PDB file of C-alpha atoms and ligand atoms in Angstrom:
ATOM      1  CA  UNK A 282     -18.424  -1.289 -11.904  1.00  0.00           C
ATOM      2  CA  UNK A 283     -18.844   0.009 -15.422  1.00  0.00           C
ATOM      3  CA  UNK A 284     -16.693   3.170 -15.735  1.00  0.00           C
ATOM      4  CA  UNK A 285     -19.375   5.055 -17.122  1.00  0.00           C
ATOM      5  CA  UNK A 286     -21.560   4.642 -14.586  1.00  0.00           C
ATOM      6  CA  UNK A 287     -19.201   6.047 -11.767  1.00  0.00           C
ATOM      7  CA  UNK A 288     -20.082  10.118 -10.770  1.00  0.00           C
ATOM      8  CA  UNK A 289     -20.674  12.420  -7.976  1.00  0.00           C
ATOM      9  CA  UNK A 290     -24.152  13.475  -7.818  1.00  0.00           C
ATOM     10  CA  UNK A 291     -24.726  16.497  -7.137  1.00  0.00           C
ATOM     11  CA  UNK A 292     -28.712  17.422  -5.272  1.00  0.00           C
ATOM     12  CA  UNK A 293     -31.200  19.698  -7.708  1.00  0.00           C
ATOM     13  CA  UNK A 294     -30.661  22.513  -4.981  1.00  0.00           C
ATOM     14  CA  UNK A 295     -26.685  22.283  -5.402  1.00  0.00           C
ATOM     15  CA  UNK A 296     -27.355  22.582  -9.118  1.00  0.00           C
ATOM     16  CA  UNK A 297     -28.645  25.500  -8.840  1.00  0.00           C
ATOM     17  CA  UNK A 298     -25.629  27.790  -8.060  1.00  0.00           C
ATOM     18  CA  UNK A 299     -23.977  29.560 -10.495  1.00  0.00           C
ATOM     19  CA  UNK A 300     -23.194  28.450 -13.884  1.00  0.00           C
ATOM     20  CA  UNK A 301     -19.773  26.558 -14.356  1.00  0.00           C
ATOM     21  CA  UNK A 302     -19.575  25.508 -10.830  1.00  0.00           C
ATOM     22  CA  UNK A 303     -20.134  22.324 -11.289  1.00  0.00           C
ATOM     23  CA  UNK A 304     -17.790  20.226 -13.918  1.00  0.00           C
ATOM     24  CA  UNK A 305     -18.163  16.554 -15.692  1.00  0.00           C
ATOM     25  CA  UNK A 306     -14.941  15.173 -16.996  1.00  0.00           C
ATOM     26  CA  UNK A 307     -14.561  12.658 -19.536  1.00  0.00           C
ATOM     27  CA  UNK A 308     -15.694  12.434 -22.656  1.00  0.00           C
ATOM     28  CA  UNK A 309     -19.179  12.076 -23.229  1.00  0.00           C
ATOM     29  CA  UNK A 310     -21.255   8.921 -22.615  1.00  0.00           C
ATOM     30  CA  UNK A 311     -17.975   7.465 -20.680  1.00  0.00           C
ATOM     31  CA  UNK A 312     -17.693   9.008 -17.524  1.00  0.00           C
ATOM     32  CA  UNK A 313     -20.244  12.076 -15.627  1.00  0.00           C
ATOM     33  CA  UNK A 314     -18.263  12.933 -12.534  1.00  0.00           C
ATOM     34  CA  UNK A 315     -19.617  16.637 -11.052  1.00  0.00           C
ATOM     35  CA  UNK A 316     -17.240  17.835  -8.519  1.00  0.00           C
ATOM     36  CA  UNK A 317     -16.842  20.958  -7.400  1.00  0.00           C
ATOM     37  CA  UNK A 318     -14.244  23.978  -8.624  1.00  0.00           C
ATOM     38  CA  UNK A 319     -12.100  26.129  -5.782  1.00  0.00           C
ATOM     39  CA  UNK A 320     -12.200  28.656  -8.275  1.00  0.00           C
ATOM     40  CA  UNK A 321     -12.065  29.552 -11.677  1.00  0.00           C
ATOM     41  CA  UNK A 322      -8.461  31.395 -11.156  1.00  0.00           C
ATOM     42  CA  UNK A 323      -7.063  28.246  -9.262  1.00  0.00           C
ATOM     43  CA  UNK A 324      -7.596  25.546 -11.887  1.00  0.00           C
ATOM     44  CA  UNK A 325      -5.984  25.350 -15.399  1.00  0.00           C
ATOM     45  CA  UNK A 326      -8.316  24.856 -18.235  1.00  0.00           C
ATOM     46  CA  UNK A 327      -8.091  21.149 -19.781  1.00  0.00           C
ATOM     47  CA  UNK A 328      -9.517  20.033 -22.727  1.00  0.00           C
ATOM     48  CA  UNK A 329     -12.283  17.776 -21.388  1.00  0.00           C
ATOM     49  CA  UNK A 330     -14.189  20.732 -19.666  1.00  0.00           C
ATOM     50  CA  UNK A 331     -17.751  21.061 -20.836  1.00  0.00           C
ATOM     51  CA  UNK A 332     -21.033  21.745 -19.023  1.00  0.00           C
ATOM     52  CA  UNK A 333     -22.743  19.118 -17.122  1.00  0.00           C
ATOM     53  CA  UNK A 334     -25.424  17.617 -18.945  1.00  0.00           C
ATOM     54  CA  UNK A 335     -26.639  14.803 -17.200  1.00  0.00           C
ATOM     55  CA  UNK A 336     -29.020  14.079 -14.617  1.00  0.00           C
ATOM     56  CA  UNK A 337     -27.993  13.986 -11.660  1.00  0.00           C
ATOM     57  CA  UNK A 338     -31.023  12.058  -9.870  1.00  0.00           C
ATOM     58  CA  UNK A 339     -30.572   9.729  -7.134  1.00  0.00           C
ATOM     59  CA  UNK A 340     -30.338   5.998  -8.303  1.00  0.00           C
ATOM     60  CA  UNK A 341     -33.756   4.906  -7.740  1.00  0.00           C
ATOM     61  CA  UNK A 342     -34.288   1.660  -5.198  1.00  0.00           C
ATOM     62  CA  UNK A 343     -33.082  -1.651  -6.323  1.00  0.00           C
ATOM     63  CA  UNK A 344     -31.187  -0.023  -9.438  1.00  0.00           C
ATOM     64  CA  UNK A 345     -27.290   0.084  -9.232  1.00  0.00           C
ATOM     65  CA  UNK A 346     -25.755   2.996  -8.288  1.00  0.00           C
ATOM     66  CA  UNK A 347     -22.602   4.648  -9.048  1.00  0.00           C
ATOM     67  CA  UNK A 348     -20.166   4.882  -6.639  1.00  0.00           C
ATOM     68  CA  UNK A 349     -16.876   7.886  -6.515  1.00  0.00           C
ATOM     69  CA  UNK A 350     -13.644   6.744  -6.621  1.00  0.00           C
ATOM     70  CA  UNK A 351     -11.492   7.590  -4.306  1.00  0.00           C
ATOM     71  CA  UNK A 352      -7.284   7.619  -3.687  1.00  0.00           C
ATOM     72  CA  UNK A 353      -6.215   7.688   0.152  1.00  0.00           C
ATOM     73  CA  UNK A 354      -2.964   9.370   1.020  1.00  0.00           C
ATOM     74  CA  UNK A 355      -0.943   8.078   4.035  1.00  0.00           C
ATOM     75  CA  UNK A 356       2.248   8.790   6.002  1.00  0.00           C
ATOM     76  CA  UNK A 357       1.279   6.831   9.362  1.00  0.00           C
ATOM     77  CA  UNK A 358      -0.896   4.409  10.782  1.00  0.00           C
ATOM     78  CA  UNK A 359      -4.007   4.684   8.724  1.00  0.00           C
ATOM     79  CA  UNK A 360      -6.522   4.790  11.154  1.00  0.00           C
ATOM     80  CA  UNK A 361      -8.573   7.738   9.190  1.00  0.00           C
ATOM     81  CA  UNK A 362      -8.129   5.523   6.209  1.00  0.00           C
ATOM     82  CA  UNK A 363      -9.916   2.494   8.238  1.00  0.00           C
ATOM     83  CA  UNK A 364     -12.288   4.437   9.476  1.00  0.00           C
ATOM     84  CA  UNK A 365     -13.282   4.849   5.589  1.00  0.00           C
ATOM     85  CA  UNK A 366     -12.752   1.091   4.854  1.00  0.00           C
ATOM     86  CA  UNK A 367     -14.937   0.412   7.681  1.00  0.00           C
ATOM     87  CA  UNK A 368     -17.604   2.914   6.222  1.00  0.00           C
ATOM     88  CA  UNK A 369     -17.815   1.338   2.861  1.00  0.00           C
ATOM     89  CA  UNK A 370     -17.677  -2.275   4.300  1.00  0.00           C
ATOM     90  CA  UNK A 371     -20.153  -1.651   7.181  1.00  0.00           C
ATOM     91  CA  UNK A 372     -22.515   0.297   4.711  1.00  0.00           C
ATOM     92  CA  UNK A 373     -21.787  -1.258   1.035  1.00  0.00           C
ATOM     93  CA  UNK A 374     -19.883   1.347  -1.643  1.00  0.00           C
ATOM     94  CA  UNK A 375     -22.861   1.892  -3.514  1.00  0.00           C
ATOM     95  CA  UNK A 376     -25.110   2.377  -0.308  1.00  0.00           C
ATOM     96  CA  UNK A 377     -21.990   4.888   0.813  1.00  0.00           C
ATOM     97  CA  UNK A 378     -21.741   6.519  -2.682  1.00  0.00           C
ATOM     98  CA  UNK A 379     -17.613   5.761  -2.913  1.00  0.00           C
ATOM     99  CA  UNK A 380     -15.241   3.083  -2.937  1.00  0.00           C
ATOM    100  CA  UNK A 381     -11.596   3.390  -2.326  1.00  0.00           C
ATOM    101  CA  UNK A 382      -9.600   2.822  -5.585  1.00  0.00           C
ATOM    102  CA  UNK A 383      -5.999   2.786  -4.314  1.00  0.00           C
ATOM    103  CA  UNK A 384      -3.682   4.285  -1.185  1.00  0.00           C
ATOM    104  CA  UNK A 385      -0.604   6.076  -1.836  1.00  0.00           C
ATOM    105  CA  UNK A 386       2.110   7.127   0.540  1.00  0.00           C
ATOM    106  CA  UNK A 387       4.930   9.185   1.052  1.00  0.00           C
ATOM    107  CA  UNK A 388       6.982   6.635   2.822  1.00  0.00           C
ATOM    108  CA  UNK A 389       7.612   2.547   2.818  1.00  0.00           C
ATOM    109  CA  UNK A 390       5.998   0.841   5.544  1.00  0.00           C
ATOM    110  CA  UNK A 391       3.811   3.074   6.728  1.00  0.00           C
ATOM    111  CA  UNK A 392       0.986   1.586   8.484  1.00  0.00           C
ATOM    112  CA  UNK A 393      -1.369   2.411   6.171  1.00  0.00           C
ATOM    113  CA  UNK A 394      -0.113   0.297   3.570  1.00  0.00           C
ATOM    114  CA  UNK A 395      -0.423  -2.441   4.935  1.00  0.00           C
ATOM    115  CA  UNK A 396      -4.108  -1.596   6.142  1.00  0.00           C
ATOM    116  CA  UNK A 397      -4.410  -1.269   2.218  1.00  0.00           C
ATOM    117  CA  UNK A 398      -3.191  -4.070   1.490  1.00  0.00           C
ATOM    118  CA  UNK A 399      -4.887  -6.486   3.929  1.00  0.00           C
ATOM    119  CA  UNK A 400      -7.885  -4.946   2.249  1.00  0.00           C
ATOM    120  CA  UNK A 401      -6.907  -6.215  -1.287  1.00  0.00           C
ATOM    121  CA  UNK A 402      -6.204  -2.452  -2.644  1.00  0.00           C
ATOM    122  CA  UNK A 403      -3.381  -1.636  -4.595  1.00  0.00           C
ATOM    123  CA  UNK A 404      -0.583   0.969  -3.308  1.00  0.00           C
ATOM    124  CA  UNK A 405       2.202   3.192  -4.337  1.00  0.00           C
ATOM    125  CA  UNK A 406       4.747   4.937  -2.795  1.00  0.00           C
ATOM    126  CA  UNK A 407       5.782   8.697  -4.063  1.00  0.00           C
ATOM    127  CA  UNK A 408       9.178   9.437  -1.712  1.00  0.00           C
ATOM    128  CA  UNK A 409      10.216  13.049  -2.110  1.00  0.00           C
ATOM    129  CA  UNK A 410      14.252  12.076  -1.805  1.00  0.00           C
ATOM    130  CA  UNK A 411      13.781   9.657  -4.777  1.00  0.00           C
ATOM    131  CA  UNK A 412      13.627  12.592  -6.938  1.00  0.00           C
ATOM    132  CA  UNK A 413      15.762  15.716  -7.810  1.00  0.00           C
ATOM    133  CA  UNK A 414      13.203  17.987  -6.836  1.00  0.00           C
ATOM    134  CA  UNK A 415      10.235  19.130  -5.097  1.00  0.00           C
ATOM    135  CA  UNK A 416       8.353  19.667  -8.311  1.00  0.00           C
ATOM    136  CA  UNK A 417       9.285  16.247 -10.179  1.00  0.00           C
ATOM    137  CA  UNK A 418       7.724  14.641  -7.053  1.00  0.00           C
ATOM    138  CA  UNK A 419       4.752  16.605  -7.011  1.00  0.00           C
ATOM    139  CA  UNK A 420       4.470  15.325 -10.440  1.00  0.00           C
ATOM    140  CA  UNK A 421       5.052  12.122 -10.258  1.00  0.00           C
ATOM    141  CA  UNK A 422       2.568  12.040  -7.174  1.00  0.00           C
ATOM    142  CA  UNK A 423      -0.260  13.656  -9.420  1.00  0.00           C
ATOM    143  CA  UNK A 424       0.604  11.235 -11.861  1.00  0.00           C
ATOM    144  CA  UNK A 425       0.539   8.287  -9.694  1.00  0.00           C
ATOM    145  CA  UNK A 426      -2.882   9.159  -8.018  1.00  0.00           C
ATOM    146  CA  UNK A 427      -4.167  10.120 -11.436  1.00  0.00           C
ATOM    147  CA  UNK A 428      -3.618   6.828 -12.941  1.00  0.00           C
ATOM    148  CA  UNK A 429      -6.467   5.555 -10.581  1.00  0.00           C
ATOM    149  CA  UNK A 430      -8.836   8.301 -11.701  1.00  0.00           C
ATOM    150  CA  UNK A 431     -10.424   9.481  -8.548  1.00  0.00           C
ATOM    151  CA  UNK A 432     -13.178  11.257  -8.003  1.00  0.00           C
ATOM    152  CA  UNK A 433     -12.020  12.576  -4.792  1.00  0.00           C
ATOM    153  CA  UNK A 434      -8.184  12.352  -3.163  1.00  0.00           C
ATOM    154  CA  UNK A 435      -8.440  12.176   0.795  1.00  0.00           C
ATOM    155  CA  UNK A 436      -4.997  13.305   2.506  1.00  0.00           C
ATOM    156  CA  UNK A 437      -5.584  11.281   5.718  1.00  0.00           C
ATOM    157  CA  UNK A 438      -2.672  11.785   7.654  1.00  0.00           C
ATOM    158  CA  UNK A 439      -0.755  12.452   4.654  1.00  0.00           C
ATOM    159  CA  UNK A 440       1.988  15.106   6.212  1.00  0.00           C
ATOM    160  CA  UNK A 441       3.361  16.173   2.730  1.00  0.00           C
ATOM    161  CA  UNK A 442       1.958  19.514   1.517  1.00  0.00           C
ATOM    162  CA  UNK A 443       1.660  18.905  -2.421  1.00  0.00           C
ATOM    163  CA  UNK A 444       2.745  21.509  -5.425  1.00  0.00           C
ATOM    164  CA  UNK A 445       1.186  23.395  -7.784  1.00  0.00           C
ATOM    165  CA  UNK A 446       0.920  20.332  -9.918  1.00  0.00           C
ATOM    166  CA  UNK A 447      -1.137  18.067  -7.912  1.00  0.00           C
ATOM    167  CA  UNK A 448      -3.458  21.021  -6.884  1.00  0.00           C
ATOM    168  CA  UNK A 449      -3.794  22.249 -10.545  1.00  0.00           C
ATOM    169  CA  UNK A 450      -5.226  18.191 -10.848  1.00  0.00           C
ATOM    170  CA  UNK A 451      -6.926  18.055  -7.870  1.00  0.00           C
ATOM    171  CA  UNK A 452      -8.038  21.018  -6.715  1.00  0.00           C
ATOM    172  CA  UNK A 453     -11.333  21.259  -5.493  1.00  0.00           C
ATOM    173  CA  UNK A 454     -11.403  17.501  -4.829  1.00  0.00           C
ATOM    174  CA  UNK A 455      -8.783  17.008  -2.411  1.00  0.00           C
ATOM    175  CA  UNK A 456      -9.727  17.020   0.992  1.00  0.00           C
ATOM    176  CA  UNK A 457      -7.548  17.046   3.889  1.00  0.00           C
ATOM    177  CA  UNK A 458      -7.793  16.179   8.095  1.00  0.00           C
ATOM    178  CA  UNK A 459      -6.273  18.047  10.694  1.00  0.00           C
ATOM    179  CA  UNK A 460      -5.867  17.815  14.001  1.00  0.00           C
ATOM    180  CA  UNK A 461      -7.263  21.060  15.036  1.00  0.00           C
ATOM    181  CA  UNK A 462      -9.681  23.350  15.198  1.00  0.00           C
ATOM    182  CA  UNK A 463      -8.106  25.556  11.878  1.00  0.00           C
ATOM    183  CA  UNK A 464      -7.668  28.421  11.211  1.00  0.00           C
ATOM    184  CA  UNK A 465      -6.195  28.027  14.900  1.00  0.00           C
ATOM    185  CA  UNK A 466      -3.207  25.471  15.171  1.00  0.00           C
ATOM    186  CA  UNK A 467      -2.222  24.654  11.590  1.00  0.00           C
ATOM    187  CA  UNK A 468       0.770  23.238  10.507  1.00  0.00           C
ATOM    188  CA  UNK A 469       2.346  19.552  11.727  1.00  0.00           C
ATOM    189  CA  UNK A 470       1.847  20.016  15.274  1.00  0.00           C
ATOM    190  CA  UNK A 471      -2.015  20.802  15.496  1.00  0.00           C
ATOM    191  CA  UNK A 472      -2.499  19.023  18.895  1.00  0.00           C
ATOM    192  CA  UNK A 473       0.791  20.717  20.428  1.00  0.00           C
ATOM    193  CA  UNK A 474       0.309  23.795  19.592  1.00  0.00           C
ATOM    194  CA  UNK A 475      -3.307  24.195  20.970  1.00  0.00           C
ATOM    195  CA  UNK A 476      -2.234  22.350  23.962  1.00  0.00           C
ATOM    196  CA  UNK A 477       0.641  24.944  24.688  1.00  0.00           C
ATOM    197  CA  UNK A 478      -1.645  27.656  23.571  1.00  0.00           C
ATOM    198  CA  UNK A 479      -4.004  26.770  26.595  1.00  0.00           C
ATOM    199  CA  UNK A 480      -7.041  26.324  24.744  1.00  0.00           C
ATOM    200  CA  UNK A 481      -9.684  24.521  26.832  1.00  0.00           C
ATOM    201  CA  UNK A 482     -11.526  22.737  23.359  1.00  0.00           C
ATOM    202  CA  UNK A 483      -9.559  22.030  20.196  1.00  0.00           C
ATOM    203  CA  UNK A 484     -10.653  19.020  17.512  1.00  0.00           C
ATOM    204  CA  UNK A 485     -10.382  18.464  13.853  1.00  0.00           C
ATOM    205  CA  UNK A 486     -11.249  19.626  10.866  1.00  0.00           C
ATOM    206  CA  UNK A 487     -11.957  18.115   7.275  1.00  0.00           C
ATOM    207  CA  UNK A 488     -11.180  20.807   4.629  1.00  0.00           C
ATOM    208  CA  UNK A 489     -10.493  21.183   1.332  1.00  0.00           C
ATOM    209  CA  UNK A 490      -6.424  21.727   0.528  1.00  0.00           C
ATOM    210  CA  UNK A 491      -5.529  24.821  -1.434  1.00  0.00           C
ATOM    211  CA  UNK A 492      -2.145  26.293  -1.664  1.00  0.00           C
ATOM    212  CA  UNK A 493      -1.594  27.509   1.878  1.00  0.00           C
ATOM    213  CA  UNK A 494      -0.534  25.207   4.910  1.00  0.00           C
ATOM    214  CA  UNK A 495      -3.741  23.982   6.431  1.00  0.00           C
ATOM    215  CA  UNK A 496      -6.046  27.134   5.087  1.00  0.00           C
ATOM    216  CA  UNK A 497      -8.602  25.426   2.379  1.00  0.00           C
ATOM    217  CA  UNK A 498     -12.836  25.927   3.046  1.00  0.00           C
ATOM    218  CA  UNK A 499     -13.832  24.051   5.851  1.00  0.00           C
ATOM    219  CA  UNK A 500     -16.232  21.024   5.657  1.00  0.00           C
ATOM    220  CA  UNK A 501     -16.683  20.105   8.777  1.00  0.00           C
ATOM    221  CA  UNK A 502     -15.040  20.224  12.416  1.00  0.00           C
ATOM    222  CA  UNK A 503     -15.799  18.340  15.005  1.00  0.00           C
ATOM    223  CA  UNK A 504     -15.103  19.660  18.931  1.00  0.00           C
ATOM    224  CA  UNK A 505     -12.734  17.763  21.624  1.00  0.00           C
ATOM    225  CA  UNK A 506     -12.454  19.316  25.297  1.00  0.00           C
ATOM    226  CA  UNK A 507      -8.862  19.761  27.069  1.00  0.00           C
ATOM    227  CA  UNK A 508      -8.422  17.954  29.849  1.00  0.00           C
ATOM    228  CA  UNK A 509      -5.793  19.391  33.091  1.00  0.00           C
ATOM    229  CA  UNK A 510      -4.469  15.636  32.528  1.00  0.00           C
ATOM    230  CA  UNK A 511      -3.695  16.281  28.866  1.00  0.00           C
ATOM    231  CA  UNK A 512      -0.241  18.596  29.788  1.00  0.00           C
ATOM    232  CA  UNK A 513       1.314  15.093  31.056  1.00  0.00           C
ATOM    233  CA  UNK A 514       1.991  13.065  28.069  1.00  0.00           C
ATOM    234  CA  UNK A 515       2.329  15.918  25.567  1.00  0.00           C
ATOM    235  CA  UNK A 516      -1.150  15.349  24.260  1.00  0.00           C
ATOM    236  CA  UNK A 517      -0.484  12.053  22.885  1.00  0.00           C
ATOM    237  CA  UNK A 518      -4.018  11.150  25.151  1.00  0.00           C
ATOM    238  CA  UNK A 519      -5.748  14.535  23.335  1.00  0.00           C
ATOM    239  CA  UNK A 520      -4.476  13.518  20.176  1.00  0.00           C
ATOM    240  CA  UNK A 521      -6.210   9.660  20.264  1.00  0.00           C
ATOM    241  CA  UNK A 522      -9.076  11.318  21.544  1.00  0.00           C
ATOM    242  CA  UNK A 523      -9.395  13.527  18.733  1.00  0.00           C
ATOM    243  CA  UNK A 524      -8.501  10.868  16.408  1.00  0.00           C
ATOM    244  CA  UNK A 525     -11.678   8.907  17.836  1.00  0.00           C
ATOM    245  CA  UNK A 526     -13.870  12.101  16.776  1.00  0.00           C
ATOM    246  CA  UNK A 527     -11.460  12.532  13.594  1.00  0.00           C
ATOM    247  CA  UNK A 528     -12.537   8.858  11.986  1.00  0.00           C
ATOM    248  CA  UNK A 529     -16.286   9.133  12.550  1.00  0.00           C
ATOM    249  CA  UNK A 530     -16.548  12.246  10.984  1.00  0.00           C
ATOM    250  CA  UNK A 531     -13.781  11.915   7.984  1.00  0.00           C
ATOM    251  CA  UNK A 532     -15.845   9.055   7.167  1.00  0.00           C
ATOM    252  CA  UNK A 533     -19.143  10.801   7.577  1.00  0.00           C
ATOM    253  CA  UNK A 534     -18.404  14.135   5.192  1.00  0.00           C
ATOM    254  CA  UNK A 535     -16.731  11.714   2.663  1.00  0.00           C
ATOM    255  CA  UNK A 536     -19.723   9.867   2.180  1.00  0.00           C
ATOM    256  CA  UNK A 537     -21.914  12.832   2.042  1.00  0.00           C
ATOM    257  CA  UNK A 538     -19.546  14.378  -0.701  1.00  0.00           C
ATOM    258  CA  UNK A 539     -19.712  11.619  -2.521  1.00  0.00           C
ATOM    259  CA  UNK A 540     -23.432  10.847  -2.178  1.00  0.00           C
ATOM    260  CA  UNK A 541     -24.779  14.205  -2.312  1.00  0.00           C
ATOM    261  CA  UNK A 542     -22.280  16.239  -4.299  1.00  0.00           C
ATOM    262  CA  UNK A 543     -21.152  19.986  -2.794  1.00  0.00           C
ATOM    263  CA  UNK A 544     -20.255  23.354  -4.143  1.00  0.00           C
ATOM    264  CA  UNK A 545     -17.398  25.543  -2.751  1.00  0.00           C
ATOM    265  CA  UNK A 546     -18.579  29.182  -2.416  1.00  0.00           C
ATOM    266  CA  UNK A 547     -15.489  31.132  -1.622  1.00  0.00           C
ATOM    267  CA  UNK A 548     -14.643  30.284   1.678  1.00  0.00           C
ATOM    268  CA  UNK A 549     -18.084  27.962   2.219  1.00  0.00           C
ATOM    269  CA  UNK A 550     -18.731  24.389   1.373  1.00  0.00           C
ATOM    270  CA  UNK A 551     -22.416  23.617   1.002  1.00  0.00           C
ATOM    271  CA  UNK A 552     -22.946  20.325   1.280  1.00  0.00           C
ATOM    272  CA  UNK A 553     -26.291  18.184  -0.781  1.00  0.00           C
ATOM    273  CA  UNK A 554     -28.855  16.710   0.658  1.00  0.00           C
ATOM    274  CA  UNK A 555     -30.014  13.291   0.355  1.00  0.00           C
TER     275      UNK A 555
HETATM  276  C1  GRF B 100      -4.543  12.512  12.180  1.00  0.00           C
HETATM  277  O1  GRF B 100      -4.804  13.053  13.440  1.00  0.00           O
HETATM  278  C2  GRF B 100      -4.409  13.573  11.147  1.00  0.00           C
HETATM  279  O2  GRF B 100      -5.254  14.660  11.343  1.00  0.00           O
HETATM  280  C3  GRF B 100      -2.981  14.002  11.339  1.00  0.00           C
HETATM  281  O3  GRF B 100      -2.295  12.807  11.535  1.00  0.00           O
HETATM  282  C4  GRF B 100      -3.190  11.853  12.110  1.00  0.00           C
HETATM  283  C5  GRF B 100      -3.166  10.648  11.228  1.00  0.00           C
HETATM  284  O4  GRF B 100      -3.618   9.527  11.911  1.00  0.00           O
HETATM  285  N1  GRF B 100      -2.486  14.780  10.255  1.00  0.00           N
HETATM  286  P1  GRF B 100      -3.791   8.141  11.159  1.00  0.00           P
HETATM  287  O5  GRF B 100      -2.507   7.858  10.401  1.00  0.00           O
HETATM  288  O6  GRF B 100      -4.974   8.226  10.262  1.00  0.00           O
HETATM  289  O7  GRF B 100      -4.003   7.146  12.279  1.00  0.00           O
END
């Protein structure tokens, strides 16, 4: 794939929000990617930062199209991550709108290494006690995820929250899942916490990360009933079946970010259309 060629479309009616919204980074001729901004306040000026300027029209039949890049994040198994493998093999990157450029981790042998690896992807590790602070390793994560130069980042399963660095980066393009149905239940034990709370339906939800635990604009959610059963095992049987909900739509809302571009209002996400 050409780099040039690679961008997020945004649709004509996501153009049409407000003026700045939208971003294309690179330098001109080389690379349109239009991603949405959290917010104007949240993101550090860089020198690249110019209007968009190019159309943004669906590739037309038979033509290549341009595909995101994305960077996975992983602490665990990895299913969420081959749920999106799965996506873009079962579908075709191009037909999906994104490809998966590299999966970093917080930990050695996690799972979802080797998931990358068995797919031919290459992988990094980014352990917070192999440097002297919090802040060099959000550093040298942003660094190490921005030497692949993705589009979007996809924390899936990735139970680190990231610095000021990495958001300053990726902001705005960093999308996270959670095991709950946030605001309610944030934090590491999302399918615990509901459980003990009583709640008769919890789920997931795909967001965007900002700097609070688990508080970015919602995506999307998707809705899992408690069962009585559920109190026996500690919700290890809620959390699979959440999971199972999890994967189909992680993969679903990445593809339709990718493919059809999205604008963060505030607190809303509108999603294109296409
Ligand atoms: C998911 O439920 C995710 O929401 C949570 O950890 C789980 C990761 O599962 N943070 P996997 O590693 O993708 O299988």
């Amino acid at each position: 794939m050409c780099r040039r060629d690679r961008r997020i479309r945004c649709s004509p009616c996501l153009r049409a929000g407000p003026p700045g919204r939208f971003r294309r980074r690179g330098p001109p001729g080389e690379r349109a990617v239009v991603a949405a901004q959290p917010s104007p306040s949240r993101r550090s000026p860089r020198p690249d930062d110019r209007p968009d300027d190019r159309s943004n029209s669906p590739a037309q039949p038979g033509g290549s199209r341009e595909v995101a890049r994305i960077v996975v994040l992983v602490s665990g198994s990895g299913t969420n991550l081959q749920a999106l493998l799965d996506a873009i093999d079962g579908r075709g990157a191009e037909e999906y709108g994104a490809r998966i450029v590299a999966v970093g981790a917080d930990r050695h042998g996690a799972a979802g290494l080797e998931r990358a690896e068995r797919a031919g992807l290459p992988t990094f590790v980014c352990r917070v006690p192999d440097f002297a602070s919090r802040a060099e390793w959000d550093r040298a994560l942003t660094e190490r995820t921005a030497a692949y130069e993705p589009d979007l980042v996809v924390s899936a399963g990735f139970m680190k929250i990231v610095g000021e660095e990495f958001l300053a980066r990726f902001g705005g393009r960093f999308i996270n899942t959670h095991p709950a149905l946030l605001p309610s239940f944030p934090g590491a034990h999302g399918v615990r916490d509901a459980l003990a709370y009583g709640v008769k339906v919890t789920g997931c939800t795909v967001h965007f990360v900002d700097d609070g635990v688990d508080t970015g604009p919602i995506i999307a959610q998707g809705v899992v009933e408690v069962r009585d059963e559920d109190d026996a095992d500690g919700g290890a049987a809620l959390h699979e079946r959440i999971k199972e909900v999890e994967r189909r739509l992680l993969a679903d809302v990445v593809g339709r970010l990718a493919r059809n571009g999205y604008r963060i209002e505030g607190r809303k996400v509108r999603l294109g259309h296409g």
